[in-house]
Every structure is written in structure tokens, then in C-alpha cells.
PDB file of C-alpha atoms in Angstrom:
ATOM      1  CA  UNK F   1     -27.263 -31.537 -10.757  1.00 47.00           C
ATOM      2  CA  UNK F   2     -26.662 -27.845 -11.328  1.00 49.00           C
ATOM      3  CA  UNK F   3     -25.539 -27.435  -7.665  1.00 51.00           C
ATOM      4  CA  UNK F   4     -23.217 -30.938  -8.195  1.00 49.00           C
ATOM      5  CA  UNK F   5     -21.546 -29.132 -11.136  1.00 51.00           C
ATOM      6  CA  UNK F   6     -20.966 -25.672  -9.485  1.00 50.00           C
ATOM      7  CA  UNK F   7     -18.962 -27.710  -6.403  1.00 48.00           C
ATOM      8  CA  UNK F   8     -17.164 -29.482  -8.898  1.00 43.00           C
ATOM      9  CA  UNK F   9     -15.889 -26.545 -10.733  1.00 51.00           C
ATOM     10  CA  UNK F  10     -15.287 -24.797  -7.290  1.00 48.00           C
ATOM     11  CA  UNK F  11     -13.194 -28.156  -6.125  1.00 56.00           C
ATOM     12  CA  UNK F  12     -11.233 -27.979  -9.660  1.00 57.00           C
ATOM     13  CA  UNK F  13     -10.107 -24.323  -8.987  1.00 65.00           C
ATOM     14  CA  UNK F  14      -9.602 -23.406  -5.446  1.00 75.00           C
ATOM     15  CA  UNK F  15      -6.895 -21.329  -5.459  1.00 80.00           C
ATOM     16  CA  UNK F  16      -9.160 -19.458  -8.076  1.00 84.00           C
ATOM     17  CA  UNK F  17     -12.046 -19.095  -5.844  1.00 86.00           C
ATOM     18  CA  UNK F  18      -9.730 -17.941  -2.830  1.00 89.00           C
ATOM     19  CA  UNK F  19      -8.357 -15.179  -4.888  1.00 91.00           C
ATOM     20  CA  UNK F  20     -11.950 -13.968  -5.691  1.00 93.00           C
ATOM     21  CA  UNK F  21     -13.155 -14.256  -2.285  1.00 94.00           C
ATOM     22  CA  UNK F  22     -10.154 -11.865  -1.179  1.00 95.00           C
ATOM     23  CA  UNK F  23     -10.673  -9.507  -3.775  1.00 95.00           C
ATOM     24  CA  UNK F  24     -14.222  -9.206  -3.206  1.00 96.00           C
ATOM     25  CA  UNK F  25     -13.559  -9.058   0.599  1.00 96.00           C
ATOM     26  CA  UNK F  26     -11.228  -6.147  -0.020  1.00 96.00           C
ATOM     27  CA  UNK F  27     -13.383  -3.966  -1.742  1.00 96.00           C
ATOM     28  CA  UNK F  28     -16.207  -4.669   1.053  1.00 97.00           C
ATOM     29  CA  UNK F  29     -14.067  -3.876   3.805  1.00 97.00           C
ATOM     30  CA  UNK F  30     -12.403  -1.033   2.349  1.00 96.00           C
ATOM     31  CA  UNK F  31     -15.882   0.429   1.321  1.00 96.00           C
ATOM     32  CA  UNK F  32     -17.516  -0.275   4.724  1.00 96.00           C
ATOM     33  CA  UNK F  33     -15.230  -0.854   7.486  1.00 95.00           C
ATOM     34  CA  UNK F  34     -14.967  -4.180   9.406  1.00 94.00           C
ATOM     35  CA  UNK F  35     -18.378  -3.665  11.544  1.00 93.00           C
ATOM     36  CA  UNK F  36     -20.014  -2.646   8.678  1.00 95.00           C
ATOM     37  CA  UNK F  37     -18.944  -5.550   5.881  1.00 96.00           C
ATOM     38  CA  UNK F  38     -21.556  -8.315   5.074  1.00 95.00           C
ATOM     39  CA  UNK F  39     -20.221 -11.957   4.437  1.00 94.00           C
ATOM     40  CA  UNK F  40     -23.351 -12.847   2.497  1.00 93.00           C
ATOM     41  CA  UNK F  41     -22.266  -9.500   0.260  1.00 95.00           C
ATOM     42  CA  UNK F  42     -19.029 -10.595  -0.361  1.00 95.00           C
ATOM     43  CA  UNK F  43     -19.809 -14.031  -1.070  1.00 93.00           C
ATOM     44  CA  UNK F  44     -22.456 -13.086  -3.718  1.00 94.00           C
ATOM     45  CA  UNK F  45     -19.621 -10.651  -5.393  1.00 94.00           C
ATOM     46  CA  UNK F  46     -17.191 -13.582  -5.616  1.00 93.00           C
ATOM     47  CA  UNK F  47     -19.548 -15.884  -7.038  1.00 91.00           C
ATOM     48  CA  UNK F  48     -19.479 -17.887  -4.231  1.00 88.00           C
ATOM     49  CA  UNK F  49     -21.632 -18.535  -1.086  1.00 86.00           C
ATOM     50  CA  UNK F  50     -20.989 -18.682   2.903  1.00 87.00           C
ATOM     51  CA  UNK F  51     -20.212 -22.431   3.137  1.00 87.00           C
ATOM     52  CA  UNK F  52     -17.244 -21.661   0.390  1.00 85.00           C
ATOM     53  CA  UNK F  53     -16.138 -18.520   2.081  1.00 87.00           C
ATOM     54  CA  UNK F  54     -15.747 -20.164   5.378  1.00 87.00           C
ATOM     55  CA  UNK F  55     -14.007 -23.552   3.676  1.00 84.00           C
ATOM     56  CA  UNK F  56     -11.169 -21.276   2.069  1.00 83.00           C
ATOM     57  CA  UNK F  57     -10.534 -18.659   4.342  1.00 90.00           C
ATOM     58  CA  UNK F  58     -12.549 -19.008   7.613  1.00 88.00           C
ATOM     59  CA  UNK F  59     -15.051 -16.476   9.328  1.00 91.00           C
ATOM     60  CA  UNK F  60     -15.367 -12.708   9.248  1.00 94.00           C
ATOM     61  CA  UNK F  61     -12.134 -11.983  11.062  1.00 94.00           C
ATOM     62  CA  UNK F  62      -9.888 -14.297   9.341  1.00 94.00           C
ATOM     63  CA  UNK F  63     -11.095 -13.323   6.264  1.00 95.00           C
ATOM     64  CA  UNK F  64     -10.152  -9.601   7.051  1.00 96.00           C
ATOM     65  CA  UNK F  65      -6.973 -10.471   8.349  1.00 96.00           C
ATOM     66  CA  UNK F  66      -6.158 -12.131   4.983  1.00 95.00           C
ATOM     67  CA  UNK F  67      -7.098  -9.192   3.140  1.00 97.00           C
ATOM     68  CA  UNK F  68      -4.738  -7.072   5.449  1.00 96.00           C
ATOM     69  CA  UNK F  69      -2.029  -9.405   4.957  1.00 96.00           C
ATOM     70  CA  UNK F  70      -2.640  -9.380   1.119  1.00 96.00           C
ATOM     71  CA  UNK F  71      -2.573  -5.381   1.135  1.00 96.00           C
ATOM     72  CA  UNK F  72       0.702  -5.235   2.682  1.00 96.00           C
ATOM     73  CA  UNK F  73       2.350  -8.776   0.641  1.00 95.00           C
ATOM     74  CA  UNK F  74       1.114  -6.560  -2.600  1.00 95.00           C
ATOM     75  CA  UNK F  75       2.767  -3.280  -1.697  1.00 96.00           C
ATOM     76  CA  UNK F  76       5.987  -5.229  -0.518  1.00 94.00           C
ATOM     77  CA  UNK F  77       5.869  -6.918  -3.639  1.00 93.00           C
ATOM     78  CA  UNK F  78       6.061  -3.939  -5.919  1.00 95.00           C
ATOM     79  CA  UNK F  79       8.642  -2.187  -3.551  1.00 93.00           C
ATOM     80  CA  UNK F  80      10.903  -5.023  -4.328  1.00 90.00           C
ATOM     81  CA  UNK F  81      10.848  -4.371  -7.886  1.00 91.00           C
ATOM     82  CA  UNK F  82      11.990  -0.561  -7.539  1.00 93.00           C
ATOM     83  CA  UNK F  83      15.388  -1.648  -8.319  1.00 89.00           C
ATOM     84  CA  UNK F  84      16.638   0.856  -5.820  1.00 94.00           C
ATOM     85  CA  UNK F  85      20.008  -0.460  -5.599  1.00 89.00           C
ATOM     86  CA  UNK F  86      21.078   0.157  -8.662  1.00 91.00           C
ATOM     87  CA  UNK F  87      20.308   3.965  -8.423  1.00 96.00           C
ATOM     88  CA  UNK F  88      22.572   6.417  -7.245  1.00 97.00           C
ATOM     89  CA  UNK F  89      20.978   7.475  -3.435  1.00 98.00           C
ATOM     90  CA  UNK F  90      19.011  10.434  -4.028  1.00 97.00           C
ATOM     91  CA  UNK F  91      17.496   9.064  -7.201  1.00 97.00           C
ATOM     92  CA  UNK F  92      16.556   5.996  -5.334  1.00 98.00           C
ATOM     93  CA  UNK F  93      14.934   8.076  -2.661  1.00 98.00           C
ATOM     94  CA  UNK F  94      13.070   9.888  -5.012  1.00 97.00           C
ATOM     95  CA  UNK F  95      11.848   6.833  -6.736  1.00 97.00           C
ATOM     96  CA  UNK F  96      10.574   5.452  -3.402  1.00 98.00           C
ATOM     97  CA  UNK F  97       8.635   8.621  -2.845  1.00 98.00           C
ATOM     98  CA  UNK F  98       7.520   8.645  -6.464  1.00 98.00           C
ATOM     99  CA  UNK F  99       6.127   5.041  -5.875  1.00 98.00           C
ATOM    100  CA  UNK F 100       4.416   5.476  -2.504  1.00 98.00           C
ATOM    101  CA  UNK F 101       2.587   8.468  -3.629  1.00 98.00           C
ATOM    102  CA  UNK F 102       1.638   7.026  -6.877  1.00 98.00           C
ATOM    103  CA  UNK F 103       0.643   3.530  -5.006  1.00 98.00           C
ATOM    104  CA  UNK F 104      -1.763   5.359  -2.787  1.00 98.00           C
ATOM    105  CA  UNK F 105      -3.196   6.934  -5.152  1.00 98.00           C
ATOM    106  CA  UNK F 106      -3.811   3.889  -7.801  1.00 97.00           C
ATOM    107  CA  UNK F 107      -4.946   1.996  -4.265  1.00 97.00           C
ATOM    108  CA  UNK F 108      -7.171   4.010  -2.493  1.00 96.00           C
ATOM    109  CA  UNK F 109      -8.777   0.986  -0.368  1.00 96.00           C
ATOM    110  CA  UNK F 110      -5.318   0.231   0.796  1.00 97.00           C
ATOM    111  CA  UNK F 111      -5.583   3.769   2.627  1.00 96.00           C
ATOM    112  CA  UNK F 112      -9.195   2.963   3.835  1.00 96.00           C
ATOM    113  CA  UNK F 113      -7.881  -0.823   5.223  1.00 96.00           C
ATOM    114  CA  UNK F 114      -5.271   0.834   7.029  1.00 95.00           C
ATOM    115  CA  UNK F 115      -7.567   3.775   8.767  1.00 95.00           C
ATOM    116  CA  UNK F 116      -9.856   0.345   9.931  1.00 95.00           C
ATOM    117  CA  UNK F 117      -7.064  -1.250  11.380  1.00 95.00           C
ATOM    118  CA  UNK F 118      -5.824   1.883  13.189  1.00 95.00           C
ATOM    119  CA  UNK F 119      -9.237   2.267  14.739  1.00 93.00           C
ATOM    120  CA  UNK F 120      -8.983  -1.166  15.658  1.00 93.00           C
ATOM    121  CA  UNK F 121      -5.707  -0.347  17.548  1.00 95.00           C
ATOM    122  CA  UNK F 122      -4.308  -3.238  14.964  1.00 95.00           C
ATOM    123  CA  UNK F 123      -5.825  -5.907  17.020  1.00 94.00           C
ATOM    124  CA  UNK F 124      -6.095  -7.938  14.008  1.00 94.00           C
ATOM    125  CA  UNK F 125      -2.988  -7.125  12.492  1.00 94.00           C
ATOM    126  CA  UNK F 126      -1.522  -8.278  16.055  1.00 94.00           C
ATOM    127  CA  UNK F 127      -2.298 -11.839  15.127  1.00 93.00           C
ATOM    128  CA  UNK F 128      -0.534 -12.119  11.958  1.00 94.00           C
ATOM    129  CA  UNK F 129       2.600 -14.631  11.256  1.00 90.00           C
ATOM    130  CA  UNK F 130       3.634 -13.070   8.374  1.00 90.00           C
ATOM    131  CA  UNK F 131       3.586  -9.312   8.533  1.00 90.00           C
ATOM    132  CA  UNK F 132       6.706  -8.805  10.347  1.00 85.00           C
ATOM    133  CA  UNK F 133       8.692 -10.962   8.488  1.00 88.00           C
ATOM    134  CA  UNK F 134       7.533  -9.533   5.016  1.00 89.00           C
ATOM    135  CA  UNK F 135       8.701  -5.911   6.447  1.00 87.00           C
ATOM    136  CA  UNK F 136      12.591  -6.874   7.206  1.00 89.00           C
ATOM    137  CA  UNK F 137      13.658  -7.166   3.886  1.00 91.00           C
ATOM    138  CA  UNK F 138      12.290  -3.743   2.755  1.00 93.00           C
ATOM    139  CA  UNK F 139      13.657  -1.788   5.936  1.00 94.00           C
ATOM    140  CA  UNK F 140      17.066  -3.120   4.719  1.00 94.00           C
ATOM    141  CA  UNK F 141      16.455  -2.086   1.333  1.00 95.00           C
ATOM    142  CA  UNK F 142      16.057   1.300   2.748  1.00 97.00           C
ATOM    143  CA  UNK F 143      19.095   0.710   4.886  1.00 96.00           C
ATOM    144  CA  UNK F 144      21.337   0.202   2.454  1.00 96.00           C
ATOM    145  CA  UNK F 145      20.363   3.097   0.344  1.00 97.00           C
ATOM    146  CA  UNK F 146      20.854   5.140   3.032  1.00 98.00           C
ATOM    147  CA  UNK F 147      24.497   3.972   3.806  1.00 97.00           C
ATOM    148  CA  UNK F 148      25.498   4.002   0.464  1.00 97.00           C
ATOM    149  CA  UNK F 149      24.593   7.706   0.380  1.00 98.00           C
ATOM    150  CA  UNK F 150      26.735   8.728   3.403  1.00 98.00           C
ATOM    151  CA  UNK F 151      29.479   6.651   1.855  1.00 97.00           C
ATOM    152  CA  UNK F 152      29.095   8.712  -1.333  1.00 97.00           C
ATOM    153  CA  UNK F 153      28.958  12.035   0.621  1.00 97.00           C
ATOM    154  CA  UNK F 154      25.410  12.670  -1.159  1.00 97.00           C
ATOM    155  CA  UNK F 155      23.904  12.198   2.419  1.00 98.00           C
ATOM    156  CA  UNK F 156      24.995  13.943   5.684  1.00 96.00           C
ATOM    157  CA  UNK F 157      23.379  11.484   8.433  1.00 92.00           C
ATOM    158  CA  UNK F 158      22.516   7.810   8.523  1.00 94.00           C
ATOM    159  CA  UNK F 159      18.924   8.108   9.397  1.00 97.00           C
ATOM    160  CA  UNK F 160      16.758   5.273  10.768  1.00 97.00           C
ATOM    161  CA  UNK F 161      15.250   3.726   7.745  1.00 97.00           C
ATOM    162  CA  UNK F 162      11.948   2.766   9.581  1.00 97.00           C
ATOM    163  CA  UNK F 163      11.882   6.690  10.613  1.00 98.00           C
ATOM    164  CA  UNK F 164      12.401   7.597   7.145  1.00 98.00           C
ATOM    165  CA  UNK F 165       9.707   5.431   5.668  1.00 97.00           C
ATOM    166  CA  UNK F 166       7.509   6.414   8.389  1.00 97.00           C
ATOM    167  CA  UNK F 167       8.243  10.195   7.129  1.00 98.00           C
ATOM    168  CA  UNK F 168       7.702   9.567   3.289  1.00 98.00           C
ATOM    169  CA  UNK F 169       4.396   7.375   4.114  1.00 97.00           C
ATOM    170  CA  UNK F 170       3.096  10.204   6.364  1.00 98.00           C
ATOM    171  CA  UNK F 171       3.501  13.056   4.079  1.00 98.00           C
ATOM    172  CA  UNK F 172       1.902  11.025   1.105  1.00 98.00           C
ATOM    173  CA  UNK F 173      -0.918   9.591   3.470  1.00 98.00           C
ATOM    174  CA  UNK F 174      -2.025  12.766   5.211  1.00 97.00           C
ATOM    175  CA  UNK F 175      -2.666  14.779   2.190  1.00 98.00           C
ATOM    176  CA  UNK F 176      -4.756  11.833   0.451  1.00 97.00           C
ATOM    177  CA  UNK F 177      -6.586  10.840   3.634  1.00 96.00           C
ATOM    178  CA  UNK F 178      -7.492  14.211   4.262  1.00 97.00           C
ATOM    179  CA  UNK F 179      -7.781  16.232   1.139  1.00 97.00           C
ATOM    180  CA  UNK F 180     -11.632  16.656   1.408  1.00 97.00           C
ATOM    181  CA  UNK F 181     -11.244  18.766   4.632  1.00 98.00           C
ATOM    182  CA  UNK F 182      -7.967  20.284   3.564  1.00 98.00           C
ATOM    183  CA  UNK F 183      -9.639  21.395   0.360  1.00 97.00           C
ATOM    184  CA  UNK F 184     -12.504  23.344   2.231  1.00 98.00           C
ATOM    185  CA  UNK F 185     -10.029  24.930   4.671  1.00 97.00           C
ATOM    186  CA  UNK F 186      -7.712  26.150   2.261  1.00 97.00           C
ATOM    187  CA  UNK F 187     -10.239  26.683  -0.742  1.00 97.00           C
ATOM    188  CA  UNK F 188      -7.748  24.559  -3.280  1.00 96.00           C
ATOM    189  CA  UNK F 189      -8.889  21.419  -5.430  1.00 97.00           C
ATOM    190  CA  UNK F 190      -5.703  19.151  -3.813  1.00 97.00           C
ATOM    191  CA  UNK F 191      -6.577  16.242  -6.015  1.00 97.00           C
ATOM    192  CA  UNK F 192      -6.356  17.966  -9.741  1.00 97.00           C
ATOM    193  CA  UNK F 193      -3.646  16.797 -11.527  1.00 97.00           C
ATOM    194  CA  UNK F 194      -1.532  19.797 -11.239  1.00 97.00           C
ATOM    195  CA  UNK F 195      -1.855  19.898  -7.421  1.00 97.00           C
ATOM    196  CA  UNK F 196      -0.933  16.285  -7.019  1.00 97.00           C
ATOM    197  CA  UNK F 197       2.081  17.027  -9.044  1.00 97.00           C
ATOM    198  CA  UNK F 198       2.910  19.854  -7.163  1.00 96.00           C
ATOM    199  CA  UNK F 199       2.865  17.416  -3.935  1.00 97.00           C
ATOM    200  CA  UNK F 200       5.151  14.903  -5.211  1.00 97.00           C
ATOM    201  CA  UNK F 201       7.434  17.739  -6.344  1.00 97.00           C
ATOM    202  CA  UNK F 202       7.428  19.123  -2.664  1.00 97.00           C
ATOM    203  CA  UNK F 203       7.678  15.966  -0.971  1.00 97.00           C
ATOM    204  CA  UNK F 204      10.446  14.848  -2.888  1.00 97.00           C
ATOM    205  CA  UNK F 205      12.366  18.131  -2.703  1.00 97.00           C
ATOM    206  CA  UNK F 206      11.576  18.014   1.193  1.00 97.00           C
ATOM    207  CA  UNK F 207      13.087  14.623   1.785  1.00 98.00           C
ATOM    208  CA  UNK F 208      16.194  14.909   0.047  1.00 97.00           C
ATOM    209  CA  UNK F 209      17.037  18.623   1.233  1.00 97.00           C
ATOM    210  CA  UNK F 210      16.847  16.904   4.832  1.00 96.00           C
ATOM    211  CA  UNK F 211      19.057  13.793   3.910  1.00 97.00           C
ATOM    212  CA  UNK F 212      21.570  16.082   1.855  1.00 97.00           C
ATOM    213  CA  UNK F 213      21.668  19.352   3.956  1.00 95.00           C
ATOM    214  CA  UNK F 214      21.359  21.549   0.650  1.00 94.00           C
ATOM    215  CA  UNK F 215      18.607  23.705   0.046  1.00 92.00           C
ATOM    216  CA  UNK F 216      15.029  22.882  -0.281  1.00 92.00           C
ATOM    217  CA  UNK F 217      15.088  25.237  -3.971  1.00 90.00           C
ATOM    218  CA  UNK F 218      18.018  22.741  -5.020  1.00 90.00           C
ATOM    219  CA  UNK F 219      15.368  19.853  -5.394  1.00 90.00           C
ATOM    220  CA  UNK F 220      12.150  21.631  -6.610  1.00 74.00           C
ATOM    221  CA  UNK F 221      10.809  20.779 -10.281  1.00 71.00           C
ATOM    222  CA  UNK F 222      13.666  18.459 -11.314  1.00 49.00           C
ATOM    223  CA  UNK F 223      12.181  14.918 -11.858  1.00 46.00           C
ATOM    224  CA  UNK F 224      13.391  12.664 -14.705  1.00 43.00           C
ATOM    225  CA  UNK F 225      10.143  11.053 -16.681  1.00 42.00           C
ATOM    226  CA  UNK F 226      12.288   8.022 -16.339  1.00 42.00           C
ATOM    227  CA  UNK F 227      11.788   7.677 -12.203  1.00 48.00           C
ATOM    228  CA  UNK F 228       7.786   7.825 -12.617  1.00 49.00           C
ATOM    229  CA  UNK F 229       6.221   5.003 -11.316  1.00 50.00           C
ATOM    230  CA  UNK F 230       5.225   2.432 -14.359  1.00 48.00           C
ATOM    231  CA  UNK F 231       1.471   2.770 -15.314  1.00 46.00           C
ATOM    232  CA  UNK F 232      -0.344  -0.382 -13.478  1.00 46.00           C
ATOM    233  CA  UNK F 233      -0.893  -3.237 -16.462  1.00 42.00           C
ATOM    234  CA  UNK F 234      -4.475  -3.659 -17.766  1.00 40.00           C
ATOM    235  CA  UNK F 235      -6.184  -6.517 -15.845  1.00 38.00           C
TER     236      UNK F 235
END
């Protein structure tokens, strides 16, 4: 009887069960990688069983791909809310850098998933029918900001929006993913609040100096509090 009731509850809330499975899987894959992840642990942490997991999503590789797609959907959705089109181009780029930096800090599992998939040479991501389509509007958003900047005279050149975003993401990603080794090499704690604030200031100045042709010094320590990424809402 108890088992029957559990099945009925699962059937009444299939989307809730799917979301719990995906969240448990995200944490599992981020912690252990694809090879070390265990479906039994994912099911237990989601309050499910392997039969439910296979019913809602599929086998381990399907689950991993669903987690990857969900991770990209989440960051792209938040980027769409940045309202870059209503900011002056330099402020829009500053907001994008600020968001990317703080998103990576708030979501270390996202970086872990990227590391895992790159080690796999994007084998799973190549199967996705969703990822490319969700990135096109984001690229166009950056392209529009750059074009407005050139038209207004703020930027000197219409850089490739893909190259620009890769540069921004790389400046953020490398620092965070390599902070342990870099900290030992240079004798600094790179994850203190002061160190992270200094890094953000440096990245903003570096990118804006490249886009505007102005001195790096013109942009240092000149951030408005209104441009800070909002703190995440409590769950």
C-alpha cells in the first residue's frame, strides 16, 4: 500500500520529480565527474529510485546531457534579464563582465560541468538539439551593444561578439578554476573578497580599454553600485 501511494504521488507531480532528479544529478556530476557519478546516489538524493530516473530522463548519458542543457539554459536566461540594450554601451559591457564573474562565483558546479565536458571533447554536447539555438540570441545581444558603441563613438572597432564573450568568460574562468595553483605560485589568497573585487575591477578596465582605445587607468575602480549583479533570491 505504501509503495502504491509513493507511485501515485510521483505520477501527480512528474515535473517536480524531474526537477529534483536534475538538481541531484547536477551536484553529483559536478562533484564526481561523469565517470565517478553514480545513478544510485542521484536517485537517492532526489528521493526517487532508478526506475523513476530512467522513466523521467533516461540512462546516465541522457541524464548528463539534460544537466548540461539545463546549466546553459539557466545562465542564458539570467543574461537575458541584464537589460543591456537600455544601457550606454560601456556600461552594458561592464554589466556583462560583472554578471559573468559573479555568476561563475555563485555557481561553481557550472564550471565543474564545463571542465568535465571539455575533457570529453564536448562529446555529449554535440548531441544536443537545444544548445546552439539558445546561444544565438545572446550573441546578437552582444553584437547590438558593440554596434551601438561604434555608432556612438564609444568603441573604436566592431569586434566579433563571439570573440568578445569568449575573452570575458576566459578572464573570469581561468582565474577561478586555477585559483589554488595560482595562489601557491604567487603567494596570494585569490579568493578573498578584496582579491575578487580587485580582479573584477581589472577585467572591466582591461576590456573597456581594448574596446574604447582609452588608457587602462581611465577605468580602474570606477564601478557604480547599481551595476552590481543582484544577490540571488533565497530558495
